[in-house]
Amino acid sequence: KYAERIEGIEGEALENLILKNVRELFIRASEQSPLVIVTEDAHWADASSIELLESLFRLAEDHKIIFINVLRPGYSRTGDRIVEAVKERLPVYSVEILLEPLTAEMSEALITNMLKSSGIQHAIIKKIIQRAGGNPFFIEEVVRSLIDEGVVVVKNGSFEVTEKIHHTTIPNTISDVLMARIDRLEEKTRVLVKVAAVIG
């Protein structure tokens, strides 16, 4: 039935129809209750998604809609483009919040809170903090890697450090952490991840 409704509509006409319907959906939803649209990792968005977002931002002027765009700076064609578009077109309706890297104390607190264990050597924590450079995502992925590798295990409802802690190495970059985690996946899942990475 839906396929019949858009049969023969292509290219720009189809894009306009999608935009019109998404706008209508958001407007109707905001009439029921205030609407919050959260876009995570917007710096990795494709061009079509960026264009869609830019065309929807103006809804915040007249409707109970707030857009929260979570992104990293330094991506000129995506994240930075969103920031500039909002500043230029909706300066009164926008607020930019820049998050600074975690301090060493905050990083250590994150590690200990995630593991809830006092058995991890301070030297390992210090090495994680140095490599992370205040990036909480890096810290989370390293901690997950420690769990995946069996360096940290769950016993009686809490985390415990195993003997493997003496032989573990902390990756240098987030890319190294993710590649190591991908390498530990089952072969079918690894192949799927590789295909998905190529598709984008």
Short mmCIF file of C-alpha atoms in Angstrom, two decimals:
data_model
loop_
_atom_site.label_atom_id
_atom_site.label_comp_id
_atom_site.label_asym_id
_atom_site.label_seq_id
_atom_site.Cartn_x
_atom_site.Cartn_y
_atom_site.Cartn_z
CA LYS A 1 0.00 0.00 0.00
CA TYR A 2 2.76 2.48 0.97
CA ALA A 3 4.78 1.51 -2.09
CA GLU A 4 1.78 2.37 -4.28
CA ARG A 5 1.50 5.84 -2.71
CA ILE A 6 5.05 6.77 -3.70
CA GLU A 7 5.15 4.89 -7.00
CA GLY A 8 6.61 7.08 -9.73
CA ILE A 9 7.97 9.65 -7.25
CA GLU A 10 11.76 9.88 -7.47
CA GLY A 11 14.75 12.11 -6.78
CA GLU A 12 14.08 15.57 -5.42
CA ALA A 13 10.31 15.05 -5.37
CA LEU A 14 10.74 12.00 -3.12
CA GLU A 15 13.12 13.91 -0.84
CA ASN A 16 10.59 16.75 -0.53
CA LEU A 17 7.81 14.27 0.27
CA ILE A 18 9.94 12.64 2.99
CA LEU A 19 10.82 16.04 4.47
CA LYS A 20 7.18 17.16 4.43
CA ASN A 21 6.07 13.99 6.22
CA VAL A 22 8.84 14.10 8.81
CA ARG A 23 8.02 17.74 9.55
CA GLU A 24 4.34 16.87 9.89
CA LEU A 25 5.16 13.95 12.18
CA PHE A 26 7.26 16.16 14.47
CA ILE A 27 4.67 18.93 14.53
CA ARG A 28 1.84 16.52 15.40
CA ALA A 29 3.95 14.84 18.08
CA SER A 30 4.86 18.20 19.62
CA GLU A 31 1.16 19.08 19.84
CA GLN A 32 0.64 16.04 22.10
CA SER A 33 3.59 16.86 24.38
CA PRO A 34 6.94 18.66 24.14
CA LEU A 35 9.29 16.79 21.82
CA VAL A 36 13.03 16.23 22.30
CA ILE A 37 15.02 15.02 19.28
CA VAL A 38 18.51 13.76 20.20
CA THR A 39 21.04 13.18 17.42
CA GLU A 40 24.12 11.36 18.71
CA ASP A 41 27.42 11.27 16.84
CA ALA A 42 26.12 13.85 14.36
CA HIS A 43 29.70 14.32 13.13
CA TRP A 44 29.37 10.90 11.43
CA ALA A 45 26.06 11.68 9.72
CA ASP A 46 25.71 11.42 5.96
CA ALA A 47 24.96 14.48 3.80
CA SER A 48 21.25 13.63 3.40
CA SER A 49 20.75 13.37 7.16
CA ILE A 50 22.52 16.71 7.69
CA GLU A 51 20.26 18.37 5.11
CA LEU A 52 17.19 16.83 6.75
CA LEU A 53 18.25 18.07 10.19
CA GLU A 54 18.99 21.58 8.91
CA SER A 55 15.54 21.81 7.37
CA LEU A 56 13.88 20.62 10.60
CA PHE A 57 15.66 22.98 13.03
CA ARG A 58 13.30 25.88 12.25
CA LEU A 59 10.46 23.89 13.83
CA ALA A 60 11.92 24.92 17.20
CA GLU A 61 10.81 28.50 16.52
CA ASP A 62 7.06 27.81 16.54
CA HIS A 63 6.64 24.38 18.14
CA LYS A 64 7.49 22.69 21.43
CA ILE A 65 10.50 20.91 19.95
CA ILE A 66 14.09 20.90 21.12
CA PHE A 67 16.96 19.44 19.12
CA ILE A 68 19.99 18.13 20.99
CA ASN A 69 22.89 17.48 18.63
CA VAL A 70 25.77 15.59 20.18
CA LEU A 71 28.91 15.82 18.08
CA ARG A 72 32.66 16.22 18.06
CA PRO A 73 34.21 19.43 16.73
CA GLY A 74 36.57 19.33 13.79
CA TYR A 75 34.30 17.64 11.22
CA SER A 76 33.74 20.51 8.79
CA ARG A 77 31.24 18.80 6.46
CA THR A 78 29.03 17.40 9.22
CA GLY A 79 29.26 18.46 12.88
CA ASP A 80 30.75 21.89 12.27
CA ARG A 81 28.23 22.46 9.46
CA ILE A 82 25.34 21.79 11.88
CA VAL A 83 26.79 24.18 14.48
CA GLU A 84 27.28 26.94 11.90
CA ALA A 85 23.81 26.46 10.42
CA VAL A 86 22.16 26.75 13.83
CA LYS A 87 24.24 29.80 14.84
CA GLU A 88 23.49 31.53 11.56
CA ARG A 89 19.77 30.77 11.20
CA LEU A 90 18.58 30.39 14.79
CA PRO A 91 20.97 32.34 17.04
CA VAL A 92 18.25 33.20 19.58
CA TYR A 93 17.11 29.59 19.85
CA SER A 94 20.47 27.87 20.21
CA VAL A 95 22.99 27.17 22.94
CA GLU A 96 26.38 25.57 22.36
CA ILE A 97 27.88 23.59 25.23
CA LEU A 98 31.52 22.60 24.84
CA LEU A 99 32.64 19.68 26.99
CA GLU A 100 36.27 19.74 28.02
CA PRO A 101 38.30 16.51 28.30
CA LEU A 102 38.07 14.72 31.64
CA THR A 103 40.73 15.60 34.19
CA ALA A 104 42.96 12.81 35.55
CA GLU A 105 40.83 12.72 38.71
CA MET A 106 37.59 12.46 36.72
CA SER A 107 39.10 9.75 34.51
CA GLU A 108 40.16 7.73 37.54
CA ALA A 109 36.70 8.13 39.07
CA LEU A 110 35.12 6.87 35.84
CA ILE A 111 37.37 3.79 35.78
CA THR A 112 36.77 2.90 39.42
CA ASN A 113 33.02 3.54 39.12
CA MET A 114 32.78 1.30 36.06
CA LEU A 115 34.76 -1.53 37.66
CA LYS A 116 33.69 -1.02 41.27
CA SER A 117 36.93 -2.77 42.17
CA SER A 118 39.87 -1.73 44.27
CA GLY A 119 41.99 -4.65 43.02
CA ILE A 120 43.17 -2.99 39.83
CA GLN A 121 46.72 -1.73 40.05
CA HIS A 122 47.17 2.03 40.15
CA ALA A 123 49.85 1.73 37.44
CA ILE A 124 47.25 0.25 35.05
CA ILE A 125 44.76 3.01 35.89
CA LYS A 126 47.47 5.62 35.34
CA LYS A 127 48.35 4.10 31.95
CA ILE A 128 44.68 4.10 30.87
CA ILE A 129 44.36 7.75 31.93
CA GLN A 130 47.53 8.75 30.02
CA ARG A 131 46.44 6.99 26.83
CA ALA A 132 42.84 8.26 27.04
CA GLY A 133 43.78 11.93 27.17
CA GLY A 134 40.50 12.75 28.91
CA ASN A 135 38.33 10.91 26.35
CA PRO A 136 35.58 9.06 28.27
CA PHE A 137 34.73 6.88 25.26
CA PHE A 138 38.33 5.60 25.15
CA ILE A 139 38.18 4.80 28.87
CA GLU A 140 34.86 2.96 28.52
CA GLU A 141 36.16 0.90 25.59
CA VAL A 142 39.40 -0.01 27.42
CA VAL A 143 37.42 -1.12 30.49
CA ARG A 144 35.12 -3.20 28.27
CA SER A 145 38.22 -4.73 26.65
CA LEU A 146 39.57 -5.69 30.08
CA ILE A 147 36.28 -7.45 30.76
CA ASP A 148 36.23 -9.14 27.31
CA GLU A 149 39.81 -10.40 27.80
CA GLY A 150 39.02 -11.84 31.22
CA VAL A 151 41.39 -9.41 32.95
CA VAL A 152 38.39 -8.35 35.02
CA VAL A 153 35.65 -10.86 35.87
CA VAL A 154 32.38 -10.77 37.77
CA LYS A 155 32.41 -12.74 41.04
CA ASN A 156 29.63 -12.63 43.62
CA GLY A 157 28.03 -9.65 41.90
CA SER A 158 31.16 -7.48 41.75
CA PHE A 159 34.22 -7.13 39.51
CA GLU A 160 37.49 -8.81 40.44
CA VAL A 161 40.88 -8.47 38.80
CA THR A 162 42.50 -11.72 37.61
CA GLU A 163 46.16 -12.69 37.16
CA LYS A 164 45.89 -11.60 33.52
CA ILE A 165 46.26 -8.01 34.72
CA HIS A 166 50.05 -8.55 34.91
CA HIS A 167 50.24 -9.39 31.19
CA THR A 168 47.72 -6.98 29.71
CA THR A 169 48.65 -4.09 27.45
CA ILE A 170 46.67 -0.89 27.10
CA PRO A 171 46.13 0.12 23.44
CA ASN A 172 47.50 3.48 22.29
CA THR A 173 44.45 4.74 20.39
CA ILE A 174 40.69 4.31 20.33
CA SER A 175 41.07 2.70 16.93
CA ASP A 176 43.42 0.07 18.41
CA VAL A 177 40.93 -0.62 21.21
CA LEU A 178 38.04 -1.10 18.78
CA MET A 179 40.11 -3.26 16.40
CA ALA A 180 41.17 -5.51 19.29
CA ARG A 181 37.54 -5.91 20.34
CA ILE A 182 36.48 -6.66 16.76
CA ASP A 183 39.26 -9.27 16.47
CA ARG A 184 37.77 -11.12 19.46
CA LEU A 185 34.33 -11.44 17.84
CA GLU A 186 33.09 -14.68 16.28
CA GLU A 187 34.03 -15.00 12.62
CA LYS A 188 30.47 -14.44 11.30
CA THR A 189 30.08 -11.29 13.38
CA ARG A 190 33.53 -10.06 12.30
CA VAL A 191 32.59 -10.50 8.64
CA LEU A 192 29.33 -8.61 9.24
CA VAL A 193 31.22 -5.72 10.88
CA LYS A 194 33.64 -5.54 7.93
CA VAL A 195 30.76 -5.46 5.44
CA ALA A 196 28.95 -2.80 7.48
CA ALA A 197 32.15 -0.71 7.64
CA VAL A 198 32.46 -0.81 3.85
CA ILE A 199 28.80 0.18 3.43
CA GLY A 200 29.34 3.00 5.90
#
